[in-house]
């Protein structure tokens, strides 16, 4: 009997287990291409994840050059917000990290009020916003008012922006000329106030509630001037002490160092200097 032959549609396999049928080669090529696409997609996903896991910048570092000769006066004030979600109030707003924030919970405008126990000259005001994290919660229009109390608040600045990320500086230049208070220098850069208020008027995409991740108020750092004055006084005291040491006679037969106009002998120190020998140093006389 003749040997049975495979069906006409079944490709013949060679001794090495591969087939010469072009249809199988096309199918293998398709599978290889699909596998390659999956690998490429996985690599792309990994790169995206790495970008998302990129470290957040340190917004609260101490060596910020823009804060030269400025002092954070947040500890001198009390902060209040109009509304807030649980655990998203003032402590979260003042926490030195962008991971926590104030989230409002009520109608607009959302207000942040800063009370100082005395009149201060605010040199710099800034708020931390991050559109990448907050999206529709991000403020896009804010108003800033200040005064001695709620009865005399006056607008001193407005801000509008889109997609902010980082510290937003409020322009206070020219707001404090001729202001009162102690220590004023009248240079026109700052806001004299005891009460300062931030009003969030609009959010991105007309969002209802808002996110603010930090607020800092700064005044001129007077400690630098006081430190320089203290160093000057200490230097003068050391110089006077050194001059006194240079003018003291050294016992033991050595010459005194002495400066111009200073004592050069023990007798000069006690007011007995001169050519004549003092009476108590002469030979006793028998009378």
PDB file of N, CA and C in Angstrom, residues 56 59 88 93 97-104 127-140 163-166 168 203-214:
ATOM      1  N   UNK A  56      10.536  66.027  44.128  1.00  0.00           N
ATOM      2  CA  UNK A  56       9.983  67.366  44.190  1.00  0.00           C
ATOM      3  C   UNK A  56      11.076  68.342  44.629  1.00  0.00           C
ATOM      4  N   UNK A  59      11.215  73.487  48.211  1.00  0.00           N
ATOM      5  CA  UNK A  59      10.746  74.866  48.202  1.00  0.00           C
ATOM      6  C   UNK A  59      11.059  75.596  49.504  1.00  0.00           C
ATOM      7  N   UNK A  88      -6.891  69.683  56.600  1.00  0.00           N
ATOM      8  CA  UNK A  88      -6.338  70.539  55.538  1.00  0.00           C
ATOM      9  C   UNK A  88      -6.521  72.012  55.895  1.00  0.00           C
ATOM     10  N   UNK A  93      -1.229  74.137  56.013  1.00  0.00           N
ATOM     11  CA  UNK A  93      -0.752  75.250  55.194  1.00  0.00           C
ATOM     12  C   UNK A  93       0.639  75.693  55.618  1.00  0.00           C
ATOM     13  N   UNK A  97       6.461  71.692  53.906  1.00  0.00           N
ATOM     14  CA  UNK A  97       6.557  70.676  52.854  1.00  0.00           C
ATOM     15  C   UNK A  97       5.410  70.891  51.882  1.00  0.00           C
ATOM     16  N   UNK A  98       5.690  70.665  50.593  1.00  0.00           N
ATOM     17  CA  UNK A  98       4.660  70.835  49.569  1.00  0.00           C
ATOM     18  C   UNK A  98       3.688  69.673  49.521  1.00  0.00           C
ATOM     19  N   UNK A  99       3.886  68.663  50.348  1.00  0.00           N
ATOM     20  CA  UNK A  99       2.985  67.515  50.345  1.00  0.00           C
ATOM     21  C   UNK A  99       1.679  67.806  51.088  1.00  0.00           C
ATOM     22  N   UNK A 100       1.648  68.851  51.924  1.00  0.00           N
ATOM     23  CA  UNK A 100       0.434  69.218  52.639  1.00  0.00           C
ATOM     24  C   UNK A 100      -0.055  70.582  52.159  1.00  0.00           C
ATOM     25  N   UNK A 101      -1.336  70.843  52.333  1.00  0.00           N
ATOM     26  CA  UNK A 101      -1.909  72.057  51.754  1.00  0.00           C
ATOM     27  C   UNK A 101      -3.205  72.419  52.470  1.00  0.00           C
ATOM     28  N   UNK A 102      -3.594  73.682  52.292  1.00  0.00           N
ATOM     29  CA  UNK A 102      -4.903  74.150  52.736  1.00  0.00           C
ATOM     30  C   UNK A 102      -5.901  73.907  51.610  1.00  0.00           C
ATOM     31  N   UNK A 103      -7.005  73.224  51.942  1.00  0.00           N
ATOM     32  CA  UNK A 103      -8.100  73.017  50.995  1.00  0.00           C
ATOM     33  C   UNK A 103      -9.355  73.644  51.568  1.00  0.00           C
ATOM     34  N   UNK A 104      -9.926  74.572  50.831  1.00  0.00           N
ATOM     35  CA  UNK A 104     -11.139  75.261  51.273  1.00  0.00           C
ATOM     36  C   UNK A 104     -12.348  74.340  51.166  1.00  0.00           C
ATOM     37  N   UNK A 127       3.182  82.821  47.998  1.00  0.00           N
ATOM     38  CA  UNK A 127       2.340  81.642  48.207  1.00  0.00           C
ATOM     39  C   UNK A 127       2.838  80.523  47.306  1.00  0.00           C
ATOM     40  N   UNK A 128       2.720  79.289  47.801  1.00  0.00           N
ATOM     41  CA  UNK A 128       3.183  78.118  47.061  1.00  0.00           C
ATOM     42  C   UNK A 128       1.998  77.459  46.366  1.00  0.00           C
ATOM     43  N   UNK A 129       2.033  77.422  45.025  1.00  0.00           N
ATOM     44  CA  UNK A 129       0.990  76.819  44.211  1.00  0.00           C
ATOM     45  C   UNK A 129       1.618  75.784  43.291  1.00  0.00           C
ATOM     46  N   UNK A 130       0.830  74.764  42.930  1.00  0.00           N
ATOM     47  CA  UNK A 130       1.352  73.712  42.041  1.00  0.00           C
ATOM     48  C   UNK A 130       0.220  73.204  41.164  1.00  0.00           C
ATOM     49  N   UNK A 131       0.164  73.691  39.934  1.00  0.00           N
ATOM     50  CA  UNK A 131      -0.889  73.285  39.007  1.00  0.00           C
ATOM     51  C   UNK A 131      -0.782  71.812  38.651  1.00  0.00           C
ATOM     52  N   UNK A 132       0.433  71.285  38.585  1.00  0.00           N
ATOM     53  CA  UNK A 132       0.602  69.884  38.185  1.00  0.00           C
ATOM     54  C   UNK A 132      -0.085  68.935  39.164  1.00  0.00           C
ATOM     55  N   UNK A 133      -0.117  69.301  40.434  1.00  0.00           N
ATOM     56  CA  UNK A 133      -0.737  68.457  41.453  1.00  0.00           C
ATOM     57  C   UNK A 133      -2.198  68.810  41.705  1.00  0.00           C
ATOM     58  N   UNK A 134      -2.556  70.075  41.560  1.00  0.00           N
ATOM     59  CA  UNK A 134      -3.868  70.534  42.002  1.00  0.00           C
ATOM     60  C   UNK A 134      -4.876  70.757  40.879  1.00  0.00           C
ATOM     61  N   UNK A 135      -4.424  71.002  39.663  1.00  0.00           N
ATOM     62  CA  UNK A 135      -5.287  71.187  38.495  1.00  0.00           C
ATOM     63  C   UNK A 135      -6.401  72.208  38.777  1.00  0.00           C
ATOM     64  N   UNK A 136      -7.659  71.788  38.805  1.00  0.00           N
ATOM     65  CA  UNK A 136      -8.769  72.747  38.933  1.00  0.00           C
ATOM     66  C   UNK A 136      -8.831  73.397  40.311  1.00  0.00           C
ATOM     67  N   UNK A 137      -8.053  72.919  41.280  1.00  0.00           N
ATOM     68  CA  UNK A 137      -7.988  73.543  42.601  1.00  0.00           C
ATOM     69  C   UNK A 137      -6.981  74.692  42.637  1.00  0.00           C
ATOM     70  N   UNK A 138      -6.270  74.930  41.543  1.00  0.00           N
ATOM     71  CA  UNK A 138      -5.209  75.930  41.519  1.00  0.00           C
ATOM     72  C   UNK A 138      -5.779  77.337  41.369  1.00  0.00           C
ATOM     73  N   UNK A 139      -5.436  78.269  42.248  1.00  0.00           N
ATOM     74  CA  UNK A 139      -5.910  79.655  42.091  1.00  0.00           C
ATOM     75  C   UNK A 139      -5.348  80.292  40.819  1.00  0.00           C
ATOM     76  N   UNK A 140      -6.180  81.071  40.147  1.00  0.00           N
ATOM     77  CA  UNK A 140      -5.743  81.817  38.966  1.00  0.00           C
ATOM     78  C   UNK A 140      -5.940  83.318  39.132  1.00  0.00           C
ATOM     79  N   UNK A 163      -1.515  78.077  35.334  1.00  0.00           N
ATOM     80  CA  UNK A 163      -0.643  76.931  35.555  1.00  0.00           C
ATOM     81  C   UNK A 163       0.611  77.282  36.368  1.00  0.00           C
ATOM     82  N   UNK A 164       0.460  77.937  37.517  1.00  0.00           N
ATOM     83  CA  UNK A 164       1.649  78.249  38.328  1.00  0.00           C
ATOM     84  C   UNK A 164       2.208  76.989  38.980  1.00  0.00           C
ATOM     85  N   UNK A 165       3.508  76.975  39.143  1.00  0.00           N
ATOM     86  CA  UNK A 165       4.166  75.875  39.858  1.00  0.00           C
ATOM     87  C   UNK A 165       5.358  76.427  40.612  1.00  0.00           C
ATOM     88  N   UNK A 166       5.250  76.487  41.922  1.00  0.00           N
ATOM     89  CA  UNK A 166       6.306  77.050  42.758  1.00  0.00           C
ATOM     90  C   UNK A 166       5.799  78.259  43.520  1.00  0.00           C
ATOM     91  N   UNK A 168       4.798  81.935  44.273  1.00  0.00           N
ATOM     92  CA  UNK A 168       4.258  83.086  43.566  1.00  0.00           C
ATOM     93  C   UNK A 168       4.519  84.311  44.435  1.00  0.00           C
ATOM     94  N   UNK A 203     -10.475  79.976  40.446  1.00  0.00           N
ATOM     95  CA  UNK A 203      -9.601  78.821  40.300  1.00  0.00           C
ATOM     96  C   UNK A 203      -9.554  78.391  38.842  1.00  0.00           C
ATOM     97  N   UNK A 204      -8.616  77.534  38.548  1.00  0.00           N
ATOM     98  CA  UNK A 204      -8.488  77.014  37.184  1.00  0.00           C
ATOM     99  C   UNK A 204      -9.749  76.232  36.784  1.00  0.00           C
ATOM    100  N   UNK A 205     -10.224  76.458  35.563  1.00  0.00           N
ATOM    101  CA  UNK A 205     -11.421  75.796  35.040  1.00  0.00           C
ATOM    102  C   UNK A 205     -12.632  76.014  35.946  1.00  0.00           C
ATOM    103  N   UNK A 206     -12.684  77.191  36.573  1.00  0.00           N
ATOM    104  CA  UNK A 206     -13.809  77.550  37.445  1.00  0.00           C
ATOM    105  C   UNK A 206     -14.015  76.565  38.593  1.00  0.00           C
ATOM    106  N   UNK A 207     -12.919  76.034  39.090  1.00  0.00           N
ATOM    107  CA  UNK A 207     -13.018  75.123  40.227  1.00  0.00           C
ATOM    108  C   UNK A 207     -13.604  75.813  41.445  1.00  0.00           C
ATOM    109  N   UNK A 208     -14.319  75.046  42.254  1.00  0.00           N
ATOM    110  CA  UNK A 208     -14.995  75.629  43.414  1.00  0.00           C
ATOM    111  C   UNK A 208     -14.027  75.856  44.561  1.00  0.00           C
ATOM    112  N   UNK A 209     -13.385  74.801  45.047  1.00  0.00           N
ATOM    113  CA  UNK A 209     -12.466  74.909  46.178  1.00  0.00           C
ATOM    114  C   UNK A 209     -11.040  75.131  45.682  1.00  0.00           C
ATOM    115  N   UNK A 210     -10.173  75.500  46.611  1.00  0.00           N
ATOM    116  CA  UNK A 210      -8.810  75.869  46.243  1.00  0.00           C
ATOM    117  C   UNK A 210      -7.796  75.113  47.079  1.00  0.00           C
ATOM    118  N   UNK A 211      -6.570  75.025  46.539  1.00  0.00           N
ATOM    119  CA  UNK A 211      -5.427  74.442  47.241  1.00  0.00           C
ATOM    120  C   UNK A 211      -4.312  75.487  47.295  1.00  0.00           C
ATOM    121  N   UNK A 212      -3.774  75.718  48.485  1.00  0.00           N
ATOM    122  CA  UNK A 212      -2.571  76.535  48.668  1.00  0.00           C
ATOM    123  C   UNK A 212      -1.618  75.718  49.521  1.00  0.00           C
ATOM    124  N   UNK A 213      -0.402  75.510  49.026  1.00  0.00           N
ATOM    125  CA  UNK A 213       0.530  74.581  49.666  1.00  0.00           C
ATOM    126  C   UNK A 213       1.550  75.261  50.567  1.00  0.00           C
ATOM    127  N   UNK A 214       1.482  76.556  50.682  1.00  0.00           N
ATOM    128  CA  UNK A 214       2.403  77.251  51.576  1.00  0.00           C
ATOM    129  C   UNK A 214       2.220  78.749  51.493  1.00  0.00           C
TER     130      UNK A 214
END
